[in-house]
mmCIF file of C-alpha atoms and ligand atoms in Angstrom:
data_model
loop_
_atom_site.group_PDB
_atom_site.id
_atom_site.type_symbol
_atom_site.label_atom_id
_atom_site.label_comp_id
_atom_site.label_asym_id
_atom_site.label_seq_id
_atom_site.Cartn_x
_atom_site.Cartn_y
_atom_site.Cartn_z
ATOM 1 C CA MET A 1 29.707 8.415 28.561
ATOM 2 C CA THR A 2 26.765 9.209 30.843
ATOM 3 C CA ARG A 3 25.630 5.580 30.866
ATOM 4 C CA LEU A 4 28.617 4.630 32.945
ATOM 5 C CA LYS A 5 27.735 7.081 35.706
ATOM 6 C CA ILE A 6 26.215 4.577 38.037
ATOM 7 C CA GLU A 7 26.295 4.996 41.764
ATOM 8 C CA ARG A 8 28.677 2.692 43.503
ATOM 9 C CA GLN A 9 26.705 0.108 45.315
ATOM 10 C CA PRO A 10 28.260 -0.948 48.605
ATOM 11 C CA LEU A 11 29.074 -4.631 48.884
ATOM 12 C CA VAL A 12 26.939 -4.894 51.996
ATOM 13 C CA THR A 13 23.810 -4.330 49.919
ATOM 14 C CA SER A 14 24.642 -7.144 47.526
ATOM 15 C CA ILE A 15 25.500 -9.510 50.311
ATOM 16 C CA GLU A 16 22.235 -8.758 52.058
ATOM 17 C CA ARG A 17 20.523 -9.494 48.763
ATOM 18 C CA ARG A 18 22.379 -12.783 48.444
ATOM 19 C CA VAL A 19 21.231 -13.814 51.883
ATOM 20 C CA PHE A 20 17.724 -12.727 50.973
ATOM 21 C CA LEU A 21 17.911 -15.002 47.939
ATOM 22 C CA GLY A 22 18.871 -17.822 50.258
ATOM 23 C CA ARG A 23 22.403 -18.107 48.999
ATOM 24 C CA THR A 24 25.499 -19.207 50.856
ATOM 25 C CA LEU A 25 27.905 -17.619 53.320
ATOM 26 C CA SER A 26 27.874 -14.067 54.657
ATOM 27 C CA VAL A 27 25.265 -14.878 57.276
ATOM 28 C CA GLY A 28 28.006 -14.479 59.837
ATOM 29 C CA ALA A 29 28.985 -11.183 58.323
ATOM 30 C CA LEU A 30 25.421 -9.987 58.518
ATOM 31 C CA ALA A 31 25.034 -11.091 62.126
ATOM 32 C CA LEU A 32 28.189 -9.152 62.784
ATOM 33 C CA LEU A 33 26.700 -6.082 61.205
ATOM 34 C CA SER A 34 23.132 -6.213 62.422
ATOM 35 C CA GLY A 35 22.373 -3.949 65.302
ATOM 36 C CA CYS A 36 25.416 -1.833 64.736
ATOM 37 C CA ASP A 37 25.636 1.121 62.449
ATOM 38 C CA ILE A 38 29.035 0.533 60.928
ATOM 39 C CA SER A 39 27.995 -0.941 57.604
ATOM 40 C CA ASP A 40 29.372 1.853 55.433
ATOM 41 C CA GLN A 41 32.752 2.034 57.035
ATOM 42 C CA ASP A 42 35.743 1.256 54.836
ATOM 43 C CA GLU A 43 36.985 -1.460 57.154
ATOM 44 C CA VAL A 44 33.744 -3.362 56.940
ATOM 45 C CA GLN A 45 33.717 -2.954 53.175
ATOM 46 C CA SER A 46 37.224 -4.301 52.855
ATOM 47 C CA LEU A 47 36.523 -7.212 55.194
ATOM 48 C CA LEU A 48 33.487 -8.100 53.108
ATOM 49 C CA LYS A 49 35.462 -7.743 49.872
ATOM 50 C CA PHE A 50 38.038 -10.090 51.301
ATOM 51 C CA MET A 51 35.295 -12.570 52.230
ATOM 52 C CA SER A 52 33.757 -12.261 48.781
ATOM 53 C CA ARG A 53 37.116 -13.098 47.163
ATOM 54 C CA TRP A 54 37.463 -16.033 49.514
ATOM 55 C CA ASN A 55 33.956 -17.073 48.547
ATOM 56 C CA ASP A 56 34.972 -16.888 44.840
ATOM 57 C CA ARG A 57 37.796 -19.328 45.459
ATOM 58 C CA ALA A 58 35.560 -21.712 47.414
ATOM 59 C CA GLN A 59 32.912 -21.615 44.668
ATOM 60 C CA ALA A 60 35.535 -22.173 41.960
ATOM 61 C CA PHE A 61 36.856 -25.141 43.903
ATOM 62 C CA LEU A 62 33.374 -26.628 44.259
ATOM 63 C CA PHE A 63 32.391 -26.000 40.628
ATOM 64 C CA ASN A 64 31.908 -29.310 38.854
ATOM 65 C CA ARG A 65 32.945 -29.106 35.221
ATOM 66 C CA GLN A 66 30.524 -31.796 34.162
ATOM 67 C CA ARG A 67 27.462 -30.888 36.206
ATOM 68 C CA LEU A 68 24.818 -29.493 33.892
ATOM 69 C CA ALA A 69 22.401 -26.665 34.556
ATOM 70 C CA PRO A 70 18.769 -27.883 34.366
ATOM 71 C CA THR A 71 17.262 -28.001 30.876
ATOM 72 C CA TYR A 72 13.572 -27.796 29.984
ATOM 73 C CA PRO A 73 11.193 -28.945 27.245
ATOM 74 C CA GLU A 74 10.194 -26.604 24.384
ATOM 75 C CA SER A 75 6.774 -26.240 26.068
ATOM 76 C CA ALA A 76 8.412 -24.464 29.031
ATOM 77 C CA VAL A 77 9.578 -21.573 26.830
ATOM 78 C CA LEU A 78 7.125 -18.702 27.163
ATOM 79 C CA PRO A 79 6.901 -16.130 24.390
ATOM 80 C CA GLY A 80 9.058 -13.058 24.911
ATOM 81 C CA ALA A 81 12.426 -13.052 26.617
ATOM 82 C CA ARG A 82 13.024 -10.447 29.297
ATOM 83 C CA TYR A 83 15.418 -7.645 28.382
ATOM 84 C CA ASN A 84 17.909 -6.297 30.865
ATOM 85 C CA ALA A 85 21.021 -4.137 30.815
ATOM 86 C CA TYR A 86 22.176 -1.112 32.787
ATOM 87 C CA PHE A 87 20.268 1.117 30.337
ATOM 88 C CA PRO A 88 16.896 0.936 28.540
ATOM 89 C CA ALA A 89 16.395 -1.302 25.470
ATOM 90 C CA GLU A 90 16.124 1.702 23.115
ATOM 91 C CA GLU A 91 19.751 2.500 23.885
ATOM 92 C CA ALA A 92 21.052 -1.005 23.143
ATOM 93 C CA PRO A 93 24.041 -1.058 20.781
ATOM 94 C CA LYS A 94 23.164 -1.683 17.133
ATOM 95 C CA LEU A 95 26.036 -3.702 15.731
ATOM 96 C CA ASP A 96 26.131 -4.075 11.979
ATOM 97 C CA ALA A 97 26.834 -7.639 10.802
ATOM 98 C CA ALA A 98 28.838 -6.436 7.799
ATOM 99 C CA ASP A 99 31.447 -4.410 9.704
ATOM 100 C CA TYR A 100 31.404 -6.330 12.965
ATOM 101 C CA ARG A 101 34.745 -7.867 13.968
ATOM 102 C CA LEU A 102 35.310 -9.848 17.145
ATOM 103 C CA GLU A 103 38.757 -8.812 18.406
ATOM 104 C CA LEU A 104 40.986 -11.299 20.233
ATOM 105 C CA SER A 105 43.830 -10.614 22.640
ATOM 106 C CA GLY A 106 45.917 -12.063 25.443
ATOM 107 C CA LEU A 107 46.974 -15.708 25.624
ATOM 108 C CA ILE A 108 45.591 -16.702 22.212
ATOM 109 C CA GLY A 109 47.562 -18.294 19.370
ATOM 110 C CA ASP A 110 45.634 -16.897 16.407
ATOM 111 C CA LYS A 111 44.445 -13.364 17.137
ATOM 112 C CA ARG A 112 42.902 -12.655 13.737
ATOM 113 C CA PRO A 113 39.495 -11.015 14.302
ATOM 114 C CA TRP A 114 36.339 -13.010 13.533
ATOM 115 C CA THR A 115 33.405 -12.027 11.349
ATOM 116 C CA VAL A 116 29.769 -12.884 12.094
ATOM 117 C CA ASP A 117 29.812 -15.422 9.231
ATOM 118 C CA GLN A 118 32.796 -17.225 10.727
ATOM 119 C CA ILE A 119 31.007 -17.517 14.085
ATOM 120 C CA HIS A 120 27.877 -18.833 12.336
ATOM 121 C CA ALA A 121 29.942 -21.421 10.442
ATOM 122 C CA LEU A 122 30.877 -23.286 13.649
ATOM 123 C CA ALA A 123 28.682 -26.260 14.615
ATOM 124 C CA GLN A 124 25.719 -25.034 16.665
ATOM 125 C CA GLU A 125 23.892 -26.484 19.633
ATOM 126 C CA SER A 126 20.613 -25.502 21.269
ATOM 127 C CA GLN A 127 19.749 -25.308 24.935
ATOM 128 C CA ILE A 128 16.555 -24.543 26.814
ATOM 129 C CA THR A 129 17.695 -23.160 30.120
ATOM 130 C CA ARG A 130 16.725 -20.639 32.771
ATOM 131 C CA HIS A 131 18.272 -17.185 32.792
ATOM 132 C CA VAL A 132 18.382 -15.966 36.402
ATOM 133 C CA CYS A 133 18.923 -12.278 37.145
ATOM 134 C CA VAL A 134 20.310 -11.273 40.531
ATOM 135 C CA GLU A 135 17.482 -8.736 40.747
ATOM 136 C CA GLY A 136 15.143 -11.630 41.498
ATOM 137 C CA TRP A 137 13.485 -12.617 38.218
ATOM 138 C CA SER A 138 14.116 -15.344 35.672
ATOM 139 C CA TYR A 139 12.848 -16.788 32.405
ATOM 140 C CA ILE A 140 13.283 -19.971 30.428
ATOM 141 C CA GLY A 141 14.599 -19.409 26.921
ATOM 142 C CA LYS A 142 16.014 -21.299 23.989
ATOM 143 C CA TRP A 143 19.468 -20.210 22.865
ATOM 144 C CA SER A 144 21.569 -21.675 20.056
ATOM 145 C CA GLY A 145 25.134 -21.223 18.933
ATOM 146 C CA PRO A 146 28.601 -22.724 18.938
ATOM 147 C CA ARG A 147 30.107 -24.095 22.102
ATOM 148 C CA PHE A 148 32.502 -21.563 23.564
ATOM 149 C CA SER A 149 35.031 -24.350 24.212
ATOM 150 C CA GLU A 150 35.063 -25.119 20.478
ATOM 151 C CA PHE A 151 35.703 -21.461 19.683
ATOM 152 C CA LEU A 152 38.513 -21.239 22.264
ATOM 153 C CA GLN A 153 40.160 -24.295 20.728
ATOM 154 C CA ARG A 154 39.845 -22.884 17.209
ATOM 155 C CA ILE A 155 41.614 -19.655 18.138
ATOM 156 C CA GLY A 156 44.394 -21.506 19.939
ATOM 157 C CA ALA A 157 43.526 -20.069 23.356
ATOM 158 C CA ASP A 158 45.735 -21.167 26.236
ATOM 159 C CA LEU A 159 43.224 -23.454 27.942
ATOM 160 C CA THR A 160 45.427 -23.705 31.026
ATOM 161 C CA ALA A 161 45.033 -19.953 31.649
ATOM 162 C CA LYS A 162 42.792 -18.930 34.545
ATOM 163 C CA TYR A 163 40.314 -16.502 33.031
ATOM 164 C CA VAL A 164 38.507 -15.339 29.916
ATOM 165 C CA GLY A 165 37.594 -11.654 29.712
ATOM 166 C CA PHE A 166 34.959 -9.838 27.654
ATOM 167 C CA GLN A 167 34.556 -6.262 26.478
ATOM 168 C CA CYS A 168 31.162 -5.227 25.122
ATOM 169 C CA ALA A 169 30.018 -2.496 22.743
ATOM 170 C CA ASP A 170 28.040 -0.707 25.488
ATOM 171 C CA GLY A 171 31.055 -0.300 27.783
ATOM 172 C CA TYR A 172 30.096 -3.349 29.846
ATOM 173 C CA TYR A 173 32.885 -5.821 30.627
ATOM 174 C CA GLY A 174 33.284 -9.060 32.513
ATOM 175 C CA SER A 175 35.280 -12.209 33.062
ATOM 176 C CA ILE A 176 34.779 -15.863 33.865
ATOM 177 C CA ASP A 177 36.930 -18.709 35.147
ATOM 178 C CA MET A 178 38.355 -21.114 32.528
ATOM 179 C CA PRO A 179 36.422 -24.187 33.793
ATOM 180 C CA THR A 180 33.175 -22.271 33.184
ATOM 181 C CA ALA A 181 34.425 -21.090 29.772
ATOM 182 C CA LEU A 182 35.031 -24.744 28.822
ATOM 183 C CA HIS A 183 31.771 -26.018 30.333
ATOM 184 C CA PRO A 184 29.669 -27.873 27.716
ATOM 185 C CA GLN A 185 26.663 -25.552 28.207
ATOM 186 C CA THR A 186 28.624 -22.315 27.748
ATOM 187 C CA ILE A 187 27.785 -21.192 24.213
ATOM 188 C CA MET A 188 28.090 -18.160 21.957
ATOM 189 C CA ALA A 189 24.341 -17.726 21.517
ATOM 190 C CA VAL A 190 23.693 -16.392 18.019
ATOM 191 C CA LYS A 191 20.002 -17.322 18.146
ATOM 192 C CA LEU A 192 17.144 -16.879 20.587
ATOM 193 C CA ALA A 193 13.952 -18.927 20.084
ATOM 194 C CA ASP A 194 15.312 -20.210 16.753
ATOM 195 C CA GLU A 195 15.650 -16.685 15.331
ATOM 196 C CA ILE A 196 18.810 -14.630 14.790
ATOM 197 C CA LEU A 197 19.557 -13.040 18.165
ATOM 198 C CA PRO A 198 17.596 -9.775 18.324
ATOM 199 C CA GLN A 199 19.638 -6.600 18.662
ATOM 200 C CA GLN A 200 18.580 -5.860 22.263
ATOM 201 C CA PHE A 201 19.451 -9.407 23.364
ATOM 202 C CA GLY A 202 23.073 -9.039 22.270
ATOM 203 C CA PHE A 203 23.459 -9.304 18.490
ATOM 204 C CA PRO A 204 25.686 -10.744 17.119
ATOM 205 C CA PHE A 205 25.974 -12.979 20.183
ATOM 206 C CA LYS A 206 25.569 -13.265 23.903
ATOM 207 C CA VAL A 207 27.827 -15.577 25.854
ATOM 208 C CA ARG A 208 25.141 -17.792 27.339
ATOM 209 C CA ILE A 209 26.311 -19.375 30.585
ATOM 210 C CA PRO A 210 23.431 -21.187 32.324
ATOM 211 C CA THR A 211 25.678 -22.106 35.274
ATOM 212 C CA LYS A 212 26.013 -18.415 36.154
ATOM 213 C CA LEU A 213 23.776 -15.510 37.120
ATOM 214 C CA GLY A 214 22.491 -13.327 34.274
ATOM 215 C CA PHE A 215 24.968 -10.501 34.764
ATOM 216 C CA LYS A 216 27.806 -12.960 33.958
ATOM 217 C CA ASN A 217 26.296 -13.488 30.454
ATOM 218 C CA PRO A 218 27.786 -10.659 28.343
ATOM 219 C CA LYS A 219 25.900 -9.303 25.321
ATOM 220 C CA TRP A 220 27.246 -7.352 22.276
ATOM 221 C CA VAL A 221 30.733 -8.752 22.906
ATOM 222 C CA THR A 222 33.417 -7.021 20.830
ATOM 223 C CA THR A 223 36.657 -8.328 22.386
ATOM 224 C CA ILE A 224 37.577 -11.606 24.043
ATOM 225 C CA TRP A 225 40.848 -12.124 25.881
ATOM 226 C CA VAL A 226 42.508 -14.909 27.822
ATOM 227 C CA THR A 227 44.526 -14.036 30.911
ATOM 228 C CA ASN A 228 45.933 -15.099 34.267
ATOM 229 C CA ARG A 229 45.533 -11.624 35.768
ATOM 230 C CA GLU A 230 43.036 -10.658 38.455
ATOM 231 C CA PRO A 231 39.657 -10.616 36.731
ATOM 232 C CA SER A 232 37.055 -7.862 36.992
ATOM 233 C CA GLY A 233 33.601 -6.982 35.760
ATOM 234 C CA PHE A 234 31.142 -4.117 35.478
ATOM 235 C CA TRP A 235 28.885 -5.237 38.350
ATOM 236 C CA GLU A 236 31.726 -6.891 40.273
ATOM 237 C CA ASP A 237 33.412 -3.481 40.418
ATOM 238 C CA ARG A 238 30.151 -2.241 41.936
ATOM 239 C CA GLY A 239 30.074 -4.904 44.629
ATOM 240 C CA TYR A 240 28.658 -8.109 43.163
ATOM 241 C CA ASN A 241 30.409 -11.384 43.837
ATOM 242 C CA TRP A 242 32.711 -12.337 40.929
ATOM 243 C CA PHE A 243 32.067 -16.091 40.686
ATOM 244 C CA SER A 244 28.261 -15.823 40.971
ATOM 245 C CA GLY A 245 27.547 -19.421 40.046
ATOM 246 C CA LEU A 246 24.120 -21.005 40.138
HETATM 247 N N1 MTE B 301 26.882 -5.904 27.425
HETATM 248 C C1 MTE B 301 26.046 -6.147 28.440
HETATM 249 N N2 MTE B 301 25.744 -7.414 28.773
HETATM 250 C C2 MTE B 301 24.884 -7.672 29.784
HETATM 251 C C3 MTE B 301 24.304 -6.622 30.539
HETATM 252 C C4 MTE B 301 24.631 -5.287 30.181
HETATM 253 O O1 MTE B 301 24.170 -4.296 30.781
HETATM 254 N N3 MTE B 301 25.501 -5.080 29.114
HETATM 255 N N4 MTE B 301 23.435 -6.909 31.581
HETATM 256 C C5 MTE B 301 23.494 -8.275 32.161
HETATM 257 C C6 MTE B 301 22.351 -8.595 33.001
HETATM 258 S S1 MTE B 301 22.317 -7.925 34.554
HETATM 259 C C7 MTE B 301 21.373 -9.473 32.604
HETATM 260 S S2 MTE B 301 20.150 -9.987 33.662
HETATM 261 C C8 MTE B 301 21.381 -10.049 31.239
HETATM 262 C C9 MTE B 301 20.044 -9.857 30.534
HETATM 263 O O2 MTE B 301 20.068 -10.567 29.319
HETATM 264 P P1 MTE B 301 18.822 -10.597 28.350
HETATM 265 O O3 MTE B 301 18.477 -9.166 28.005
HETATM 266 O O4 MTE B 301 19.301 -11.377 27.167
HETATM 267 O O5 MTE B 301 17.698 -11.296 29.081
HETATM 268 O O6 MTE B 301 22.394 -9.484 30.422
HETATM 269 C C10 MTE B 301 23.631 -9.336 31.071
HETATM 270 N N5 MTE B 301 24.606 -8.966 30.077
HETATM 271 MO MO1 MO B 302 20.912 -9.266 35.715
#
């Protein structure tokens, strides 16, 4: 698949970007690097990867399960959500509601696949929150759908497991920590602006996680799994920090 041929982005670049965005840590690492020309050496990369993993653990420790991401009034929603993916909107997967099946694997009691109708039948909630992309833009949108925690309970997921993983129809993949999966604002968004989620925004659903950066919100999800194994992700494997909380 040509889409997946993306140049590896060194971790240094993403850390510089994080500092640019005024985010935590890595200032020391940057000071260490500035003025010397060693930033693409393997040792520096592995030191920074180690620090990023350490940063993940610190962020996970500090994450408050009850703290809510800011919400906004209807009037704050501007028309038109902003599309993003690692390919143009015309190439977005077109999943057909009739043959779509959400596959389940890993530490889950009932692994029978789910249809779109079954997802729609769960009680839905709406949220007006800000989607923040690491590239430096954001928008306020209204998303609706079942709480992910409700879904995880229904399928008999092991809620004491560490991670939930996602595979998407476009080859994208990702994972989140269990506290974030169970957070009250983490939903399976089946609607955007009160309409069925448009195809390019992730039909049949996007896991909407307002406590995380945009790239941690997978669209066109086809498989969900629950695991204790080392998590990964499409952008994380290209250098972005795994936890990436807001
Ligand atoms: N399957 C899949 N999900 C994805 C992506 C992607 O390329 N593929 N891109 C992520 C990124 S970087 C962003 S900013 C958001 C954009 O979501 P939106 O198009 O609904 O605004 O989707 C995220 N989820
Ligand atoms: Mo993004």
